Amino acid sequence: MDAEFNGTFITFGGYVDVDKYGYIYFVIFLTIYILILCSNCTIICLIWIHRNLHEPMYIFIAALSLNSLLFSSGIYPKLCIDVLSEKQTISHSACMFQYFVVHSLGGSDFLLLSAMAYDRYVSICKPLQYPTIMGKRTVIVLLTLAWFIPAVELAVAALMNSKEKMCNFTADGVWCNNSVHKLHCVKSQFFTVFVLFATITIGVAPVIFVIFTYIKIFIVAYHSCGEVRKKATETCLPHLIVLICFTCFTVFDVMTDRLQSDLPKSVILVTTLQVVVYSPLLNPIIYGVKMKEISKHIKKLFCQVKPMK
């Protein structure tokens, strides 16, 4: 019976004193999840309602917020259930689905940020051609590619993962991240090469593209008038902050996965969770504060909410 159970379910071994602090974990996870839902839904609704925000830049921001909602919904409900359960387990098929959802949306974020960088490049460096280049069709194509490419690559990766024979059924983390690769009896060389290819296409390449694009933008802005420099600062800085934060958290998560055997369990727990806490929570805050038009509508929204007398 135990062998059959272990062969069907994966146990999360990354929790620290879950029996003792289970309710505290639950309150923290639920609070963070509610904040993520409220903040990202606010950004999406504001962009949806106000016609002056129906521009490519804001549409990409709304897509990022939608990703954050789906990304968080793929993790937090399971976390809340696990911390109140006697055993923190997940079926192998559900684990592969979570792996697919979380990592494909993470790759989509990188591609959306590169699409936003291209939008800013055209807006600042080719302003007269902007309406022609960044038309409705271009936005639809960029959005489709940003969701489709990671989904296909991660679907293949998850399928290959599910076919691998497992010799270990206890994952080091608290959700199905890259640590599930360590559960296999033998690492497939083809799978390793495919994961490297996927990492380059939906992770490394978009980051390089964004860096190259923003270098060109700042060069053009530096040699232009003050209004162009102001526009570049106001619209590009939030994207750069989001990119830097998300890239650092992702790299840190990968490095933690590589060094797990040398780190205390509490450190592993904190570093595993930070990638699913900071990015979904910080993105709407950064855009809500730094993007002038969104910030203006948020202030109006809160001003309309009159205090009870």
Coordinates of C-alpha atoms in Angstrom, one line a residue:
M1 CA 0.0 0.0 0.0
D2 CA 2.8 2.4 0.9
A3 CA 4.6 1.6 -2.4
E4 CA 1.4 2.2 -4.3
F5 CA 0.9 5.5 -2.5
N6 CA 4.4 6.7 -3.0
G7 CA 4.3 5.7 -6.7
T8 CA 1.2 7.9 -7.2
F9 CA 1.9 10.9 -4.9
I10 CA 4.8 13.2 -4.3
T11 CA 5.5 14.6 -0.8
F12 CA 6.6 18.2 -0.3
G13 CA 9.5 18.1 2.2
G14 CA 10.3 21.8 2.2
Y15 CA 8.1 22.9 5.0
V16 CA 9.5 23.8 8.4
D17 CA 7.5 22.9 11.5
V18 CA 4.3 22.8 9.6
D19 CA 2.6 20.9 12.4
K20 CA 3.5 23.7 14.8
Y21 CA 3.0 26.7 12.6
G22 CA 0.4 25.4 10.1
Y23 CA -2.2 28.1 11.0
I24 CA 0.3 30.9 10.8
Y25 CA 1.4 29.7 7.4
F26 CA -2.2 29.6 6.3
V27 CA -2.9 33.2 7.4
I28 CA 0.3 34.4 5.7
F29 CA -0.4 32.6 2.5
L30 CA -4.1 33.5 2.3
T31 CA -3.3 37.2 3.1
I32 CA -0.6 37.4 0.3
Y33 CA -3.0 35.6 -2.1
I34 CA -5.8 38.0 -1.4
L35 CA -3.5 41.0 -1.8
I36 CA -2.2 39.6 -5.2
L37 CA -5.8 39.1 -6.4
C38 CA -7.0 42.5 -5.4
S39 CA -4.0 44.5 -6.7
N40 CA -3.8 42.7 -10.0
C41 CA -7.5 42.7 -10.6
T42 CA -7.5 46.5 -9.9
I43 CA -4.9 47.1 -12.6
I44 CA -6.7 44.9 -15.1
C45 CA -10.1 46.5 -14.4
L46 CA -8.7 50.0 -14.7
I47 CA -7.1 49.2 -18.0
W48 CA -10.3 47.5 -19.2
I49 CA -12.7 50.4 -18.2
H50 CA -10.7 53.5 -19.2
R51 CA -10.4 54.0 -23.0
N52 CA -7.3 56.2 -22.7
L53 CA -5.5 53.1 -21.4
H54 CA -6.4 51.0 -24.4
E55 CA -2.9 51.3 -25.8
P56 CA -0.3 48.6 -26.5
M57 CA 1.8 49.4 -23.4
Y58 CA -1.1 49.2 -21.0
I59 CA -2.5 46.1 -22.7
F60 CA 0.8 44.3 -22.1
I61 CA 0.7 45.5 -18.4
A62 CA -2.8 44.0 -18.1
A63 CA -1.5 40.7 -19.7
L64 CA 1.3 40.7 -17.0
S65 CA -1.3 41.2 -14.3
L66 CA -3.4 38.4 -15.7
N67 CA -0.3 36.1 -15.7
S68 CA 0.2 37.0 -12.0
L69 CA -3.3 36.0 -11.2
L70 CA -3.1 32.7 -13.0
F71 CA 0.5 32.1 -11.7
S72 CA -0.6 32.7 -8.1
S73 CA -3.8 30.7 -8.4
G74 CA -1.7 27.7 -9.6
I75 CA 0.2 27.8 -6.3
Y76 CA -1.5 29.5 -3.3
P77 CA -4.7 27.5 -3.0
K78 CA -2.6 24.3 -2.8
L79 CA -0.2 25.9 -0.3
C80 CA -3.2 26.9 1.9
I81 CA -4.6 23.3 1.7
D82 CA -1.2 21.7 2.4
V83 CA -0.4 23.7 5.6
L84 CA -3.6 22.5 7.2
S85 CA -3.2 18.9 6.1
E86 CA -1.5 16.1 7.9
K87 CA 0.5 15.2 4.8
Q88 CA 1.8 17.7 2.2
T89 CA 1.3 15.6 -0.9
I90 CA 0.3 16.1 -4.5
S91 CA -0.5 13.5 -7.2
H92 CA 2.1 13.1 -9.9
S93 CA -0.3 14.3 -12.7
A94 CA -1.3 17.4 -10.6
C95 CA 2.3 18.1 -9.9
M96 CA 3.1 18.0 -13.7
F97 CA 0.2 20.3 -14.4
Q98 CA 1.3 22.8 -11.7
Y99 CA 4.9 22.6 -13.1
F100 CA 3.5 23.4 -16.6
V101 CA 1.2 26.3 -15.5
V102 CA 3.8 28.0 -13.3
H103 CA 6.8 27.7 -15.6
S104 CA 4.9 28.5 -18.8
L105 CA 3.5 31.7 -17.2
G106 CA 7.0 32.6 -16.0
G107 CA 8.3 32.3 -19.5
S108 CA 5.4 34.3 -20.8
D109 CA 6.3 37.1 -18.4
F110 CA 9.8 37.3 -20.0
L111 CA 8.3 37.4 -23.5
L112 CA 5.7 40.0 -22.5
L113 CA 8.4 42.2 -21.0
S114 CA 10.4 41.9 -24.3
A115 CA 7.2 42.9 -26.2
M116 CA 6.8 45.9 -23.9
A117 CA 10.4 46.9 -24.6
Y118 CA 9.8 46.7 -28.3
D119 CA 6.7 48.9 -27.9
R120 CA 8.7 51.5 -26.0
Y121 CA 11.5 51.3 -28.7
V122 CA 9.0 52.1 -31.5
S123 CA 7.2 54.8 -29.4
I124 CA 10.4 56.7 -28.6
C125 CA 12.8 55.9 -31.5
K126 CA 10.2 55.8 -34.3
P127 CA 7.3 58.0 -33.0
L128 CA 5.9 58.8 -36.5
Q129 CA 5.7 55.1 -37.4
Y130 CA 4.3 54.0 -34.1
P131 CA 0.5 53.9 -35.1
T132 CA 1.4 51.8 -38.1
I133 CA 3.9 49.4 -36.5
M134 CA 2.1 48.9 -33.2
G135 CA -1.4 48.3 -34.6
K136 CA -4.0 46.0 -33.2
R137 CA -2.8 43.1 -35.3
T138 CA 0.8 43.5 -34.0
V139 CA -0.4 43.5 -30.4
I140 CA -2.5 40.4 -30.9
V141 CA 0.4 38.6 -32.5
L142 CA 2.8 39.5 -29.7
L143 CA 0.4 38.5 -27.0
T144 CA -0.3 35.2 -28.8
L145 CA 3.4 34.4 -29.2
A146 CA 4.1 35.4 -25.6
W147 CA 1.5 32.8 -24.3
F148 CA 1.8 30.2 -27.1
I149 CA 5.6 29.6 -27.2
P150 CA 6.1 29.0 -23.5
A151 CA 3.0 26.9 -23.3
V152 CA 4.2 24.6 -26.1
E153 CA 7.7 24.2 -24.7
L154 CA 6.6 23.6 -21.1
A155 CA 3.9 21.2 -22.3
V156 CA 6.6 19.1 -24.0
A157 CA 8.8 19.4 -20.9
A158 CA 6.0 18.4 -18.5
L159 CA 5.1 15.4 -20.8
M160 CA 8.8 14.3 -20.9
N161 CA 8.9 14.8 -17.1
S162 CA 5.9 12.6 -16.6
K163 CA 7.4 9.7 -18.7
E164 CA 10.6 9.6 -16.6
K165 CA 10.9 6.8 -14.0
M166 CA 11.0 8.1 -10.4
C167 CA 13.1 6.7 -7.6
N168 CA 12.5 9.4 -5.1
F169 CA 9.0 10.7 -4.1
T170 CA 9.9 13.6 -1.7
A171 CA 10.5 17.0 -3.3
D172 CA 12.7 19.5 -1.5
G173 CA 10.3 22.4 -2.2
V174 CA 6.7 23.3 -1.3
W175 CA 5.4 23.4 -4.9
C176 CA 6.4 21.6 -8.1
N177 CA 9.4 23.7 -9.3
N178 CA 12.6 22.5 -10.8
S179 CA 13.3 20.3 -7.8
V180 CA 11.0 17.7 -9.3
H181 CA 13.8 16.9 -11.8
K182 CA 15.8 15.4 -8.9
L183 CA 13.1 12.8 -8.3
H184 CA 14.0 10.9 -11.5
C185 CA 16.2 7.7 -11.3
V186 CA 18.3 8.8 -14.3
K187 CA 18.5 12.3 -15.9
S188 CA 17.7 12.1 -19.6
Q189 CA 20.3 13.9 -21.6
F190 CA 17.7 14.8 -24.3
F191 CA 15.5 16.3 -21.5
T192 CA 18.4 18.3 -20.1
V193 CA 19.2 19.7 -23.6
F194 CA 15.5 20.5 -24.2
V195 CA 15.2 22.3 -20.9
L196 CA 18.3 24.3 -21.7
F197 CA 16.8 25.2 -25.1
A198 CA 13.6 26.3 -23.5
T199 CA 15.5 28.4 -20.9
I200 CA 17.3 30.2 -23.6
T201 CA 14.3 30.8 -25.9
I202 CA 11.9 32.0 -23.2
G203 CA 14.3 33.3 -20.6
V204 CA 17.8 34.3 -21.6
A205 CA 17.0 35.6 -25.2
P206 CA 14.1 37.9 -24.0
V207 CA 16.3 39.4 -21.3
I208 CA 19.1 40.1 -23.8
F209 CA 16.6 41.6 -26.2
V210 CA 15.2 43.9 -23.5
I211 CA 18.7 45.1 -22.5
F212 CA 19.7 45.7 -26.1
T213 CA 16.5 47.6 -26.8
Y214 CA 16.7 49.8 -23.7
I215 CA 20.3 50.7 -24.5
K216 CA 19.2 51.9 -27.9
I217 CA 16.2 53.8 -26.3
F218 CA 18.4 55.6 -23.7
I219 CA 21.0 56.5 -26.4
V220 CA 18.2 58.1 -28.5
A221 CA 16.7 59.8 -25.5
Y222 CA 20.1 61.1 -24.4
H223 CA 20.5 62.9 -27.8
S224 CA 16.9 64.2 -27.9
C225 CA 15.1 66.9 -26.1
G226 CA 14.0 66.9 -22.5
E227 CA 10.5 65.8 -23.3
V228 CA 11.7 62.6 -25.0
R229 CA 14.0 61.9 -22.0
K230 CA 11.1 62.5 -19.6
K231 CA 8.9 60.1 -21.6
A232 CA 11.6 57.5 -21.7
T233 CA 12.2 57.7 -18.0
E234 CA 8.5 57.6 -17.1
T235 CA 7.5 54.7 -19.3
C236 CA 10.7 52.6 -19.4
L237 CA 11.8 52.7 -15.8
P238 CA 8.9 50.7 -14.4
H239 CA 9.4 48.0 -17.0
L240 CA 13.1 47.8 -16.2
I241 CA 12.4 47.6 -12.5
V242 CA 10.0 44.7 -13.1
L243 CA 12.4 42.9 -15.4
I244 CA 15.4 43.3 -13.0
C245 CA 13.3 42.0 -10.0
F246 CA 11.7 39.1 -11.9
T247 CA 15.1 38.1 -13.4
C248 CA 16.9 38.2 -10.1
F249 CA 14.2 36.2 -8.3
T250 CA 14.2 33.6 -11.1
V251 CA 18.0 33.3 -11.1
F252 CA 18.0 33.1 -7.3
D253 CA 15.4 30.3 -7.4
V254 CA 17.5 28.3 -9.9
M255 CA 20.7 28.8 -7.8
T256 CA 18.8 27.8 -4.7
D257 CA 17.7 24.6 -6.4
R258 CA 21.3 23.8 -7.4
L259 CA 22.6 24.5 -3.8
Q260 CA 19.7 22.9 -1.8
S261 CA 21.9 20.2 -0.3
D262 CA 24.2 22.9 1.2
L263 CA 21.5 25.2 2.6
P264 CA 19.4 25.0 5.8
K265 CA 15.8 24.0 5.4
S266 CA 14.4 27.3 6.6
V267 CA 16.5 29.2 4.0
I268 CA 15.3 26.8 1.2
L269 CA 11.7 27.5 2.3
V270 CA 12.1 31.3 2.2
T271 CA 14.0 31.4 -1.1
T272 CA 11.5 29.0 -2.7
L273 CA 8.6 31.2 -1.7
Q274 CA 10.0 34.6 -2.6
V275 CA 9.7 34.1 -6.4
V276 CA 5.9 33.4 -5.9
V277 CA 5.5 36.3 -3.5
Y278 CA 7.4 39.3 -4.7
S279 CA 6.8 39.3 -8.4
P280 CA 3.0 38.9 -8.4
L281 CA 2.7 41.4 -5.5
L282 CA 5.3 44.0 -6.6
N283 CA 4.4 44.3 -10.3
P284 CA 1.0 46.0 -9.8
I285 CA 2.4 48.2 -7.1
I286 CA 5.3 49.3 -9.4
Y287 CA 3.0 50.0 -12.3
G288 CA 0.4 51.6 -10.0
V289 CA 2.9 54.0 -8.6
K290 CA 5.3 54.6 -11.5
M291 CA 2.9 54.7 -14.5
K292 CA 1.4 58.2 -14.5
E293 CA -1.9 57.3 -16.2
I294 CA -2.6 54.2 -14.1
S295 CA -1.6 56.1 -10.9
K296 CA -4.0 58.9 -11.8
H297 CA -6.9 56.5 -12.1
I298 CA -6.0 54.6 -8.9
K299 CA -6.1 58.0 -7.0
K300 CA -9.5 58.8 -8.5
L301 CA -10.7 55.3 -7.5
F302 CA -9.7 55.8 -3.9
C303 CA -11.1 59.3 -3.8
Q304 CA -14.5 58.0 -4.8
V305 CA -14.5 55.7 -1.9
K306 CA -15.9 58.1 0.8
P307 CA -15.3 57.2 4.5
M308 CA -18.3 56.1 6.5
K309 CA -19.6 58.9 8.8

